[in-house]
Amino acid sequence: MLVMMLAGCLRLQAQVPSRENQVKAVFLYNFTQFVEWPAAAFDSGAAPLVIGVLGKNPFGNFLEQTVAGEQVNGHPVTVHYCNNEQEALSCHIVFINIDDAKKRKQVIQALKGKNILTVSDAPDFARLGGMIRLFTQVNKIRLQVNLDASKESELVLSSKLLKLADIYDRVKSN
């Protein structure tokens, strides 16, 4: 009986995301406040704003708890767990958590030019064409933004968001 209880406790612990991933989940929600999507990105004025997670879910149910009951410009915020890039096409924000760099690049290319804010914490994300890379520096979550990628997808990033970010420059990085 004790072994079964301990196993249950360990399973519960495994479902609780790290503090860092909880902060990243809050960032994903906050991006909804600082990004403008074109009207064509929504089926209707009341259509949901969908935050997707493609790949391993590092957030447990914390992302769902974070957005529960929230609305942005009349759009209820929902979470969708995507199995592939085709499913991610129905999202407005996609957190890409795929370890395989080749597959990650393939996903970024599939979402390129769509009205989808792509986000990841992969080191090569901005270089591969992703829009916002989350990274930890001196125990704080920082942002690296690829403005070319966001402009290509017709997304407008608020100056308030950009003030907090390191801007990725493809020319300087090559």
PDB file of C-alpha atoms in Angstrom:
ATOM      1  CA  MET A   1       0.000   0.000   0.000  1.00  0.00           C
ATOM      2  CA  LEU A   2       2.833   2.394   0.904  1.00  0.00           C
ATOM      3  CA  VAL A   3       4.562   1.680  -2.427  1.00  0.00           C
ATOM      4  CA  MET A   4       1.367   2.516  -4.325  1.00  0.00           C
ATOM      5  CA  MET A   5       0.976   5.791  -2.413  1.00  0.00           C
ATOM      6  CA  LEU A   6       4.588   6.753  -3.098  1.00  0.00           C
ATOM      7  CA  ALA A   7       4.185   5.921  -6.782  1.00  0.00           C
ATOM      8  CA  GLY A   8       1.095   8.156  -6.886  1.00  0.00           C
ATOM      9  CA  CYS A   9       3.006  11.020  -5.237  1.00  0.00           C
ATOM     10  CA  LEU A  10       5.849  10.670  -7.727  1.00  0.00           C
ATOM     11  CA  ARG A  11       3.380  10.775 -10.610  1.00  0.00           C
ATOM     12  CA  LEU A  12       1.839  13.971  -9.214  1.00  0.00           C
ATOM     13  CA  GLN A  13       5.290  15.527  -8.853  1.00  0.00           C
ATOM     14  CA  ALA A  14       6.103  14.682 -12.460  1.00  0.00           C
ATOM     15  CA  GLN A  15       2.990  16.564 -13.619  1.00  0.00           C
ATOM     16  CA  VAL A  16       3.989  19.803 -11.877  1.00  0.00           C
ATOM     17  CA  PRO A  17       6.063  21.921 -14.266  1.00  0.00           C
ATOM     18  CA  SER A  18       9.272  23.561 -13.090  1.00  0.00           C
ATOM     19  CA  ARG A  19       9.108  27.170 -11.965  1.00  0.00           C
ATOM     20  CA  GLU A  20      10.917  28.128 -15.181  1.00  0.00           C
ATOM     21  CA  ASN A  21       8.261  26.410 -17.316  1.00  0.00           C
ATOM     22  CA  GLN A  22       5.500  28.057 -15.303  1.00  0.00           C
ATOM     23  CA  VAL A  23       7.050  31.445 -16.096  1.00  0.00           C
ATOM     24  CA  LYS A  24       7.288  30.472 -19.783  1.00  0.00           C
ATOM     25  CA  ALA A  25       3.594  29.540 -19.754  1.00  0.00           C
ATOM     26  CA  VAL A  26       2.748  32.978 -18.365  1.00  0.00           C
ATOM     27  CA  PHE A  27       4.891  34.541 -21.108  1.00  0.00           C
ATOM     28  CA  LEU A  28       2.881  32.651 -23.727  1.00  0.00           C
ATOM     29  CA  TYR A  29      -0.332  34.087 -22.351  1.00  0.00           C
ATOM     30  CA  ASN A  30       1.165  37.582 -22.033  1.00  0.00           C
ATOM     31  CA  PHE A  31       2.203  37.527 -25.691  1.00  0.00           C
ATOM     32  CA  THR A  32      -1.524  37.672 -26.500  1.00  0.00           C
ATOM     33  CA  GLN A  33      -1.532  41.164 -24.976  1.00  0.00           C
ATOM     34  CA  PHE A  34       1.437  42.454 -26.998  1.00  0.00           C
ATOM     35  CA  VAL A  35       0.921  40.979 -30.474  1.00  0.00           C
ATOM     36  CA  GLU A  36      -1.595  42.099 -33.087  1.00  0.00           C
ATOM     37  CA  TRP A  37      -2.919  39.508 -35.499  1.00  0.00           C
ATOM     38  CA  PRO A  38      -4.556  40.518 -38.772  1.00  0.00           C
ATOM     39  CA  ALA A  39      -8.364  40.195 -38.719  1.00  0.00           C
ATOM     40  CA  ALA A  40      -8.072  37.367 -41.258  1.00  0.00           C
ATOM     41  CA  ALA A  41      -6.311  35.247 -38.605  1.00  0.00           C
ATOM     42  CA  PHE A  42      -9.699  34.693 -36.922  1.00  0.00           C
ATOM     43  CA  ASP A  43     -12.755  32.971 -38.386  1.00  0.00           C
ATOM     44  CA  SER A  44     -15.014  35.470 -36.591  1.00  0.00           C
ATOM     45  CA  GLY A  45     -14.917  38.238 -34.003  1.00  0.00           C
ATOM     46  CA  ALA A  46     -15.667  35.729 -31.253  1.00  0.00           C
ATOM     47  CA  ALA A  47     -13.385  32.919 -32.491  1.00  0.00           C
ATOM     48  CA  PRO A  48     -10.900  31.709 -29.877  1.00  0.00           C
ATOM     49  CA  LEU A  49      -7.285  32.806 -29.762  1.00  0.00           C
ATOM     50  CA  VAL A  50      -5.515  29.454 -29.651  1.00  0.00           C
ATOM     51  CA  ILE A  51      -2.187  28.817 -27.938  1.00  0.00           C
ATOM     52  CA  GLY A  52      -0.721  25.561 -29.207  1.00  0.00           C
ATOM     53  CA  VAL A  53       2.003  23.312 -27.857  1.00  0.00           C
ATOM     54  CA  LEU A  54       3.767  21.188 -30.463  1.00  0.00           C
ATOM     55  CA  GLY A  55       6.067  18.475 -29.164  1.00  0.00           C
ATOM     56  CA  LYS A  56       6.588  17.612 -25.515  1.00  0.00           C
ATOM     57  CA  ASN A  57       4.372  19.571 -23.132  1.00  0.00           C
ATOM     58  CA  PRO A  58       6.653  21.120 -20.472  1.00  0.00           C
ATOM     59  CA  PHE A  59       3.784  23.009 -18.814  1.00  0.00           C
ATOM     60  CA  GLY A  60       1.632  20.199 -17.385  1.00  0.00           C
ATOM     61  CA  ASN A  61      -1.811  21.765 -16.990  1.00  0.00           C
ATOM     62  CA  PHE A  62      -0.356  25.099 -15.831  1.00  0.00           C
ATOM     63  CA  LEU A  63      -0.826  26.764 -19.253  1.00  0.00           C
ATOM     64  CA  GLU A  64      -4.509  25.797 -19.259  1.00  0.00           C
ATOM     65  CA  GLN A  65      -4.890  27.144 -15.714  1.00  0.00           C
ATOM     66  CA  THR A  66      -3.169  30.376 -16.748  1.00  0.00           C
ATOM     67  CA  VAL A  67      -5.555  31.091 -19.642  1.00  0.00           C
ATOM     68  CA  ALA A  68      -8.753  29.768 -18.024  1.00  0.00           C
ATOM     69  CA  GLY A  69     -11.531  32.330 -18.452  1.00  0.00           C
ATOM     70  CA  GLU A  70      -9.254  34.849 -20.205  1.00  0.00           C
ATOM     71  CA  GLN A  71     -10.223  36.850 -23.298  1.00  0.00           C
ATOM     72  CA  VAL A  72      -8.223  39.049 -25.643  1.00  0.00           C
ATOM     73  CA  ASN A  73     -10.128  41.581 -27.748  1.00  0.00           C
ATOM     74  CA  GLY A  74     -13.293  39.494 -27.442  1.00  0.00           C
ATOM     75  CA  HIS A  75     -11.518  36.231 -28.275  1.00  0.00           C
ATOM     76  CA  PRO A  76     -11.556  33.553 -25.551  1.00  0.00           C
ATOM     77  CA  VAL A  77      -8.063  32.124 -25.046  1.00  0.00           C
ATOM     78  CA  THR A  78      -7.771  28.340 -25.387  1.00  0.00           C
ATOM     79  CA  VAL A  79      -4.959  25.775 -25.419  1.00  0.00           C
ATOM     80  CA  HIS A  80      -4.481  23.040 -28.007  1.00  0.00           C
ATOM     81  CA  TYR A  81      -1.888  20.260 -27.876  1.00  0.00           C
ATOM     82  CA  CYS A  82      -0.755  19.624 -31.443  1.00  0.00           C
ATOM     83  CA  ASN A  83       0.494  16.286 -32.764  1.00  0.00           C
ATOM     84  CA  ASN A  84       1.997  17.752 -35.952  1.00  0.00           C
ATOM     85  CA  GLU A  85       2.538  21.002 -37.851  1.00  0.00           C
ATOM     86  CA  GLN A  86      -0.766  20.523 -39.715  1.00  0.00           C
ATOM     87  CA  GLU A  87      -2.659  20.799 -36.416  1.00  0.00           C
ATOM     88  CA  ALA A  88      -0.517  23.802 -35.433  1.00  0.00           C
ATOM     89  CA  LEU A  89      -1.885  25.708 -38.433  1.00  0.00           C
ATOM     90  CA  SER A  90      -5.115  26.273 -36.484  1.00  0.00           C
ATOM     91  CA  CYS A  91      -3.271  28.106 -33.682  1.00  0.00           C
ATOM     92  CA  HIS A  92      -2.316  31.761 -33.199  1.00  0.00           C
ATOM     93  CA  ILE A  93       0.680  31.057 -30.971  1.00  0.00           C
ATOM     94  CA  VAL A  94       2.649  27.818 -31.128  1.00  0.00           C
ATOM     95  CA  PHE A  95       5.241  26.805 -28.554  1.00  0.00           C
ATOM     96  CA  ILE A  96       7.543  24.411 -30.412  1.00  0.00           C
ATOM     97  CA  ASN A  97       9.231  21.942 -28.075  1.00  0.00           C
ATOM     98  CA  ILE A  98      10.902  19.466 -30.401  1.00  0.00           C
ATOM     99  CA  ASP A  99      14.393  18.181 -29.586  1.00  0.00           C
ATOM    100  CA  ASP A 100      15.303  17.112 -33.130  1.00  0.00           C
ATOM    101  CA  ALA A 101      16.787  20.210 -34.853  1.00  0.00           C
ATOM    102  CA  LYS A 102      15.933  18.921 -38.332  1.00  0.00           C
ATOM    103  CA  LYS A 103      12.281  18.364 -37.381  1.00  0.00           C
ATOM    104  CA  ARG A 104      12.162  21.740 -35.590  1.00  0.00           C
ATOM    105  CA  LYS A 105      13.420  23.456 -38.761  1.00  0.00           C
ATOM    106  CA  GLN A 106      10.785  21.598 -40.804  1.00  0.00           C
ATOM    107  CA  VAL A 107       8.021  22.821 -38.476  1.00  0.00           C
ATOM    108  CA  ILE A 108       9.256  26.429 -38.592  1.00  0.00           C
ATOM    109  CA  GLN A 109       9.262  26.278 -42.391  1.00  0.00           C
ATOM    110  CA  ALA A 110       5.733  24.824 -42.449  1.00  0.00           C
ATOM    111  CA  LEU A 111       4.451  27.709 -40.275  1.00  0.00           C
ATOM    112  CA  LYS A 112       6.490  30.406 -42.041  1.00  0.00           C
ATOM    113  CA  GLY A 113       4.409  33.244 -43.447  1.00  0.00           C
ATOM    114  CA  LYS A 114       1.263  32.166 -41.586  1.00  0.00           C
ATOM    115  CA  ASN A 115      -0.394  34.412 -38.989  1.00  0.00           C
ATOM    116  CA  ILE A 116       1.125  32.280 -36.214  1.00  0.00           C
ATOM    117  CA  LEU A 117       3.499  33.525 -33.519  1.00  0.00           C
ATOM    118  CA  THR A 118       6.148  30.828 -33.171  1.00  0.00           C
ATOM    119  CA  VAL A 119       7.892  30.489 -29.802  1.00  0.00           C
ATOM    120  CA  SER A 120      10.502  28.083 -28.451  1.00  0.00           C
ATOM    121  CA  ASP A 121      13.389  27.844 -26.034  1.00  0.00           C
ATOM    122  CA  ALA A 122      15.659  26.049 -28.534  1.00  0.00           C
ATOM    123  CA  PRO A 123      19.047  27.803 -28.914  1.00  0.00           C
ATOM    124  CA  ASP A 124      18.893  27.911 -32.736  1.00  0.00           C
ATOM    125  CA  PHE A 125      15.259  29.026 -32.931  1.00  0.00           C
ATOM    126  CA  ALA A 126      15.627  32.619 -34.171  1.00  0.00           C
ATOM    127  CA  ARG A 127      18.368  31.617 -36.614  1.00  0.00           C
ATOM    128  CA  LEU A 128      16.064  28.974 -38.117  1.00  0.00           C
ATOM    129  CA  GLY A 129      13.285  31.530 -38.629  1.00  0.00           C
ATOM    130  CA  GLY A 130      11.317  31.234 -35.390  1.00  0.00           C
ATOM    131  CA  MET A 131       9.875  34.465 -33.990  1.00  0.00           C
ATOM    132  CA  ILE A 132      10.460  34.470 -30.229  1.00  0.00           C
ATOM    133  CA  ARG A 133      13.074  32.463 -28.383  1.00  0.00           C
ATOM    134  CA  LEU A 134      12.786  32.241 -24.601  1.00  0.00           C
ATOM    135  CA  PHE A 135      16.097  31.767 -22.813  1.00  0.00           C
ATOM    136  CA  THR A 136      17.429  31.980 -19.284  1.00  0.00           C
ATOM    137  CA  GLN A 137      20.133  34.494 -18.427  1.00  0.00           C
ATOM    138  CA  VAL A 138      21.166  35.296 -14.860  1.00  0.00           C
ATOM    139  CA  ASN A 139      18.128  33.422 -13.512  1.00  0.00           C
ATOM    140  CA  LYS A 140      15.677  35.466 -15.627  1.00  0.00           C
ATOM    141  CA  ILE A 141      13.681  34.524 -18.697  1.00  0.00           C
ATOM    142  CA  ARG A 142      14.761  36.707 -21.605  1.00  0.00           C
ATOM    143  CA  LEU A 143      13.435  37.097 -25.142  1.00  0.00           C
ATOM    144  CA  GLN A 144      15.171  36.991 -28.486  1.00  0.00           C
ATOM    145  CA  VAL A 145      12.937  38.254 -31.303  1.00  0.00           C
ATOM    146  CA  ASN A 146      13.310  37.649 -35.030  1.00  0.00           C
ATOM    147  CA  LEU A 147      11.495  40.696 -36.441  1.00  0.00           C
ATOM    148  CA  ASP A 148      11.857  39.554 -40.056  1.00  0.00           C
ATOM    149  CA  ALA A 149       9.923  36.377 -39.257  1.00  0.00           C
ATOM    150  CA  SER A 150       7.123  38.240 -37.449  1.00  0.00           C
ATOM    151  CA  LYS A 151       6.766  40.781 -40.278  1.00  0.00           C
ATOM    152  CA  GLU A 152       6.627  37.995 -42.851  1.00  0.00           C
ATOM    153  CA  SER A 153       3.694  36.531 -40.921  1.00  0.00           C
ATOM    154  CA  GLU A 154       1.960  39.931 -40.725  1.00  0.00           C
ATOM    155  CA  LEU A 155       2.148  40.049 -36.946  1.00  0.00           C
ATOM    156  CA  VAL A 156       2.737  43.360 -35.206  1.00  0.00           C
ATOM    157  CA  LEU A 157       4.788  43.130 -32.018  1.00  0.00           C
ATOM    158  CA  SER A 158       4.235  45.901 -29.501  1.00  0.00           C
ATOM    159  CA  SER A 159       7.098  48.276 -28.785  1.00  0.00           C
ATOM    160  CA  LYS A 160       6.606  47.363 -25.105  1.00  0.00           C
ATOM    161  CA  LEU A 161       7.447  43.744 -25.947  1.00  0.00           C
ATOM    162  CA  LEU A 162      10.383  44.737 -28.132  1.00  0.00           C
ATOM    163  CA  LYS A 163      11.891  46.885 -25.354  1.00  0.00           C
ATOM    164  CA  LEU A 164      12.300  43.699 -23.305  1.00  0.00           C
ATOM    165  CA  ALA A 165      13.849  41.704 -26.139  1.00  0.00           C
ATOM    166  CA  ASP A 166      17.172  41.134 -27.808  1.00  0.00           C
ATOM    167  CA  ILE A 167      16.535  41.610 -31.516  1.00  0.00           C
ATOM    168  CA  TYR A 168      17.961  38.845 -33.680  1.00  0.00           C
ATOM    169  CA  ASP A 169      19.869  40.257 -36.645  1.00  0.00           C
ATOM    170  CA  ARG A 170      20.398  37.669 -39.370  1.00  0.00           C
ATOM    171  CA  VAL A 171      23.169  39.728 -40.996  1.00  0.00           C
ATOM    172  CA  LYS A 172      25.177  40.166 -37.782  1.00  0.00           C
ATOM    173  CA  SER A 173      24.665  36.525 -36.807  1.00  0.00           C
ATOM    174  CA  ASN A 174      26.151  35.137 -40.037  1.00  0.00           C
TER     175      ASN A 174
END
